[in-house]
mmCIF file of C-alpha atoms in Angstrom:
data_model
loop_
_atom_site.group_PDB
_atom_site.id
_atom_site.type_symbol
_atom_site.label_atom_id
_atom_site.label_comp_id
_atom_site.label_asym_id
_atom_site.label_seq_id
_atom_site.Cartn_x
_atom_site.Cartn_y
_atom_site.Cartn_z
ATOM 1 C CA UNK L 1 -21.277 10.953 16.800
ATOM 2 C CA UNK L 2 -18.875 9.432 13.791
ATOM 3 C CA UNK L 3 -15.456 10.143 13.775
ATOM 4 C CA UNK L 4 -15.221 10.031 10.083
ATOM 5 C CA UNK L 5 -16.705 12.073 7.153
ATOM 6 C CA UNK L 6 -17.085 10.009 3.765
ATOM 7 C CA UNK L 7 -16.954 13.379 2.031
ATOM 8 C CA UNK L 8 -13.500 13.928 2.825
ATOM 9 C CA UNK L 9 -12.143 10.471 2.883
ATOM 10 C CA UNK L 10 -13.754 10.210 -1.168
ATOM 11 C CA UNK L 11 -11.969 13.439 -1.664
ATOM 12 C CA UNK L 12 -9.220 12.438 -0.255
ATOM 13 C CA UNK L 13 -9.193 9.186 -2.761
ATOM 14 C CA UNK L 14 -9.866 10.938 -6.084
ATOM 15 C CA UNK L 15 -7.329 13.626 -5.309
ATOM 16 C CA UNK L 16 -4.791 11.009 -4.878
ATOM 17 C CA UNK L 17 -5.123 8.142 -5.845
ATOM 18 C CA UNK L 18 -2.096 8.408 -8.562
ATOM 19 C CA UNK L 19 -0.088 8.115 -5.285
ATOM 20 C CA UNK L 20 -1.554 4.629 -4.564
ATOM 21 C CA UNK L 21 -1.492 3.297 -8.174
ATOM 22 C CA UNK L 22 2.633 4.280 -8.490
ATOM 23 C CA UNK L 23 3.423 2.561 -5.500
ATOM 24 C CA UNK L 24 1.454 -0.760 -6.850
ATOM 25 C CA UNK L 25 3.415 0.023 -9.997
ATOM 26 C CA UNK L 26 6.929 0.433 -8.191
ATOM 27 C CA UNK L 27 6.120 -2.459 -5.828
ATOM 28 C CA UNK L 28 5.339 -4.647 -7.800
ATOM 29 C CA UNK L 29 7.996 -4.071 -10.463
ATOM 30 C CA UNK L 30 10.702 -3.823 -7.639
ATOM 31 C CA UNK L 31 10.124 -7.094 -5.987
ATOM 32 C CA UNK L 32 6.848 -8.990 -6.874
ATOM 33 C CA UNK L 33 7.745 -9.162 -10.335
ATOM 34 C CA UNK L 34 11.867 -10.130 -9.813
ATOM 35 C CA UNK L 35 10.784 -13.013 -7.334
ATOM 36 C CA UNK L 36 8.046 -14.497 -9.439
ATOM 37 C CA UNK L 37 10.499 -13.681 -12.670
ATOM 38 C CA UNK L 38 13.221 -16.048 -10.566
ATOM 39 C CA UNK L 39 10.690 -18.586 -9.553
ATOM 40 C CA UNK L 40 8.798 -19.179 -13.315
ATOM 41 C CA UNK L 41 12.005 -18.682 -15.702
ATOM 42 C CA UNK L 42 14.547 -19.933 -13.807
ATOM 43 C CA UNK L 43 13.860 -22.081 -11.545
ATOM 44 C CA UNK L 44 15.220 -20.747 -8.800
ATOM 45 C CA UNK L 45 14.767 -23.712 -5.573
ATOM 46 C CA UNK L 46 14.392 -22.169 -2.165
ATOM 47 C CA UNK L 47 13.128 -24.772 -0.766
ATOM 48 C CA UNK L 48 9.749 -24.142 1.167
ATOM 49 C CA UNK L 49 9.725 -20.116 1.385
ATOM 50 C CA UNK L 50 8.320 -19.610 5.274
ATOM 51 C CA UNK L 51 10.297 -16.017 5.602
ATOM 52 C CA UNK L 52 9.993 -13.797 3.044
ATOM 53 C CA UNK L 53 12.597 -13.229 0.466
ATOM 54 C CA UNK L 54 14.999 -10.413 0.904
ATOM 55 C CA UNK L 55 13.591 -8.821 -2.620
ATOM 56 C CA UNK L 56 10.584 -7.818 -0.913
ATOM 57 C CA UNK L 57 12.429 -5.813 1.750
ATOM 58 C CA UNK L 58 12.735 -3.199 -1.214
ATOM 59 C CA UNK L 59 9.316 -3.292 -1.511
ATOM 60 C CA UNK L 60 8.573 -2.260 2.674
ATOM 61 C CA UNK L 61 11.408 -0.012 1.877
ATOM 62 C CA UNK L 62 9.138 1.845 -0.768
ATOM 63 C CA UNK L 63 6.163 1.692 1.099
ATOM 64 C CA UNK L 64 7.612 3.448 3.803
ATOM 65 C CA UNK L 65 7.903 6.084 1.537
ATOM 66 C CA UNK L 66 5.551 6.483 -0.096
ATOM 67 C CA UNK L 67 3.467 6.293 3.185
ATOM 68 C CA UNK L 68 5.177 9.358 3.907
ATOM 69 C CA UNK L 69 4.217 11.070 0.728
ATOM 70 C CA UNK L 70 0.578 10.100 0.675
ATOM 71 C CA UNK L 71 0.600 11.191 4.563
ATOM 72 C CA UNK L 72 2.243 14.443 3.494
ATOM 73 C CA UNK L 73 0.015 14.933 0.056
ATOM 74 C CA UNK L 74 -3.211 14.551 2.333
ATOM 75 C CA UNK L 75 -2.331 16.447 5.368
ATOM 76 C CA UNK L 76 -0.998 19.543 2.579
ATOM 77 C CA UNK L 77 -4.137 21.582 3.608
ATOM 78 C CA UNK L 78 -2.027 22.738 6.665
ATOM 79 C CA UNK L 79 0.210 24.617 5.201
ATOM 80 C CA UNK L 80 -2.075 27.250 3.412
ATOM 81 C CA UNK L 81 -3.918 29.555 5.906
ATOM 82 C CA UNK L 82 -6.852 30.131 3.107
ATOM 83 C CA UNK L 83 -7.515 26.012 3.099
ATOM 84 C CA UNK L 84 -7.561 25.747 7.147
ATOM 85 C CA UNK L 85 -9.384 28.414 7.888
ATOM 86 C CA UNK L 86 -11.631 27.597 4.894
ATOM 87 C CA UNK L 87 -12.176 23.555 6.471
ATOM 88 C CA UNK L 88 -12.035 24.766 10.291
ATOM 89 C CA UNK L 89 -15.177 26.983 8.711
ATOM 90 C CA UNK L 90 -16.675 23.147 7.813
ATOM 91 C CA UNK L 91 -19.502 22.035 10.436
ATOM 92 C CA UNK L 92 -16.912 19.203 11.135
ATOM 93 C CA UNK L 93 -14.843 18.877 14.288
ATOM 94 C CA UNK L 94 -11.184 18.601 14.034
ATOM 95 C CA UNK L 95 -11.202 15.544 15.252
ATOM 96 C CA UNK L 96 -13.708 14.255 12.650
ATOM 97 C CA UNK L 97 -11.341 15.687 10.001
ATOM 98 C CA UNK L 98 -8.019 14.823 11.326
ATOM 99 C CA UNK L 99 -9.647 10.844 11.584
ATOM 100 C CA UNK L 100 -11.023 10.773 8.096
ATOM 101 C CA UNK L 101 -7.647 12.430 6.626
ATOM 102 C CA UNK L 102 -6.153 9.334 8.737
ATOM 103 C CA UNK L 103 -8.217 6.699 7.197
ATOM 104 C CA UNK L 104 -8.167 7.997 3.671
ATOM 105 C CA UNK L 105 -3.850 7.596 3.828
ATOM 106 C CA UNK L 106 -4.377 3.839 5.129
ATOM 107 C CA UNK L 107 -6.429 3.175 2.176
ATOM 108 C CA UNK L 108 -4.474 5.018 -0.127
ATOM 109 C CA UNK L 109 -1.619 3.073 1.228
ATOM 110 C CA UNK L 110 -2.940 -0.115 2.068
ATOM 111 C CA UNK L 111 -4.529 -0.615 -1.502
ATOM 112 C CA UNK L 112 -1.663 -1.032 -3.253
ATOM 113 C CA UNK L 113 0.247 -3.792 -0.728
ATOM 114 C CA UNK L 114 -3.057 -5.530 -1.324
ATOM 115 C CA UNK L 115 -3.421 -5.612 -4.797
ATOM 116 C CA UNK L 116 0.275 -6.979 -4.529
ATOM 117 C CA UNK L 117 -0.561 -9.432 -2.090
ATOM 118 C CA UNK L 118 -3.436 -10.396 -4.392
ATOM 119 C CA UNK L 119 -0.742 -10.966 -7.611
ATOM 120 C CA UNK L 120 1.512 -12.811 -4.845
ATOM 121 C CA UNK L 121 -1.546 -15.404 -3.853
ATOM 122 C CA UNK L 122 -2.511 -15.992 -7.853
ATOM 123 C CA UNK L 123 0.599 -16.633 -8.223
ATOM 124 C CA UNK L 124 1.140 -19.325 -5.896
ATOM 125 C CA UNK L 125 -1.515 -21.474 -7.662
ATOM 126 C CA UNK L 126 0.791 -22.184 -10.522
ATOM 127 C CA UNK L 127 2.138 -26.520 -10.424
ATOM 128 C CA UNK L 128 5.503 -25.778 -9.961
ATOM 129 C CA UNK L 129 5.123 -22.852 -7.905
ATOM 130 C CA UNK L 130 3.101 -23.746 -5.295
ATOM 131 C CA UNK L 131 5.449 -27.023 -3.895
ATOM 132 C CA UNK L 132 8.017 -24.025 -3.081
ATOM 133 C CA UNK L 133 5.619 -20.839 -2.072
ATOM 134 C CA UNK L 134 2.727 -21.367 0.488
ATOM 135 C CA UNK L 135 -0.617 -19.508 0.063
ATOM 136 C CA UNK L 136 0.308 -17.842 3.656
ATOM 137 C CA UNK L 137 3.115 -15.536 1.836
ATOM 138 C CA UNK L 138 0.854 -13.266 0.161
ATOM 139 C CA UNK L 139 -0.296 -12.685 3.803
ATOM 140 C CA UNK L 140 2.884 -12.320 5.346
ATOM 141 C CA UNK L 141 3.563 -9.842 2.663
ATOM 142 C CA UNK L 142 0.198 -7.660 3.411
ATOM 143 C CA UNK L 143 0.975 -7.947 7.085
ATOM 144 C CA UNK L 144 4.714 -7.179 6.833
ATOM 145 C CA UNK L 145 3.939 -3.906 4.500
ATOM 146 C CA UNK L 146 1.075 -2.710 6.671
ATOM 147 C CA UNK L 147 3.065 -2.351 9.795
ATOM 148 C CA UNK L 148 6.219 -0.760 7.965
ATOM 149 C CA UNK L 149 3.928 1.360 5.811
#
């Protein structure tokens, strides 16, 4: 027997996926954006980035919240009688539902650190960019924001 249901978890997505797209927006413009600004324009020299730079701790900072309201914005069906005793009605377990809730929020959430991380690994293909940034960053990055978010 599955633990998920694809019905909900799609459901899930098109309901909300404004959530994930504004926190790739706010992400991005928050810290992606500043430390590539500092890096292309003005030639900022870190030396050979192996940490990542405190600009991005806004960026797990928003994450964390916004994992919160994509957690809260999916799990919302629990506060309105009609809506659980409507899906308890469903032929699915609520273990099947609760999981597929679950899984729908790490996507929601996860896409956008990706799509950052993505921007973040481009970017580190650039001449004078990529003496200073490794191509492991963009994964620290997707690491670091999936455990804080």
């Amino acid at each position: 027997m599955s633990f998920l249901n694809k019905s909900i978890i799609k459901s899930d997505i098109k309901r909300f996926w404004w959530l994930s797209v504004l926190n790739m927006l706010v992400t991005f413009f928050s810290s992606t954006f500043f430390v590539m600004d500092r890096f292309m324009w003005r030639g900022v020299n870190y030396g050979l980035l192996t940490e990542l730079p405190s600009d991005y701790y806004s960026a797990i900072a928003f994450g964390m919240i916004f994992a919160v309201l994509t957690t809260v914005a999916v799990f919302s069906y629990l506060n309105k009688s009609e809506q659980v005793a409507f899906s308890h009605a469903l032929p699915n377990t609520r273990k099947k539902q609760y999981f597929s809730h679950l899984i729908s929020a790490l996507i929601l959430c996860g896409a956008s650190g990706a799509i950052n991380a993505i921007a973040i690994y481009l970017y580190t293909f650039h001449d004078d960019i990529a003496k200073f940034i490794p191509g492991t960053m963009a994964i620290k990055f997707f690491a670091v924001y999936m455990i804080y978010s």
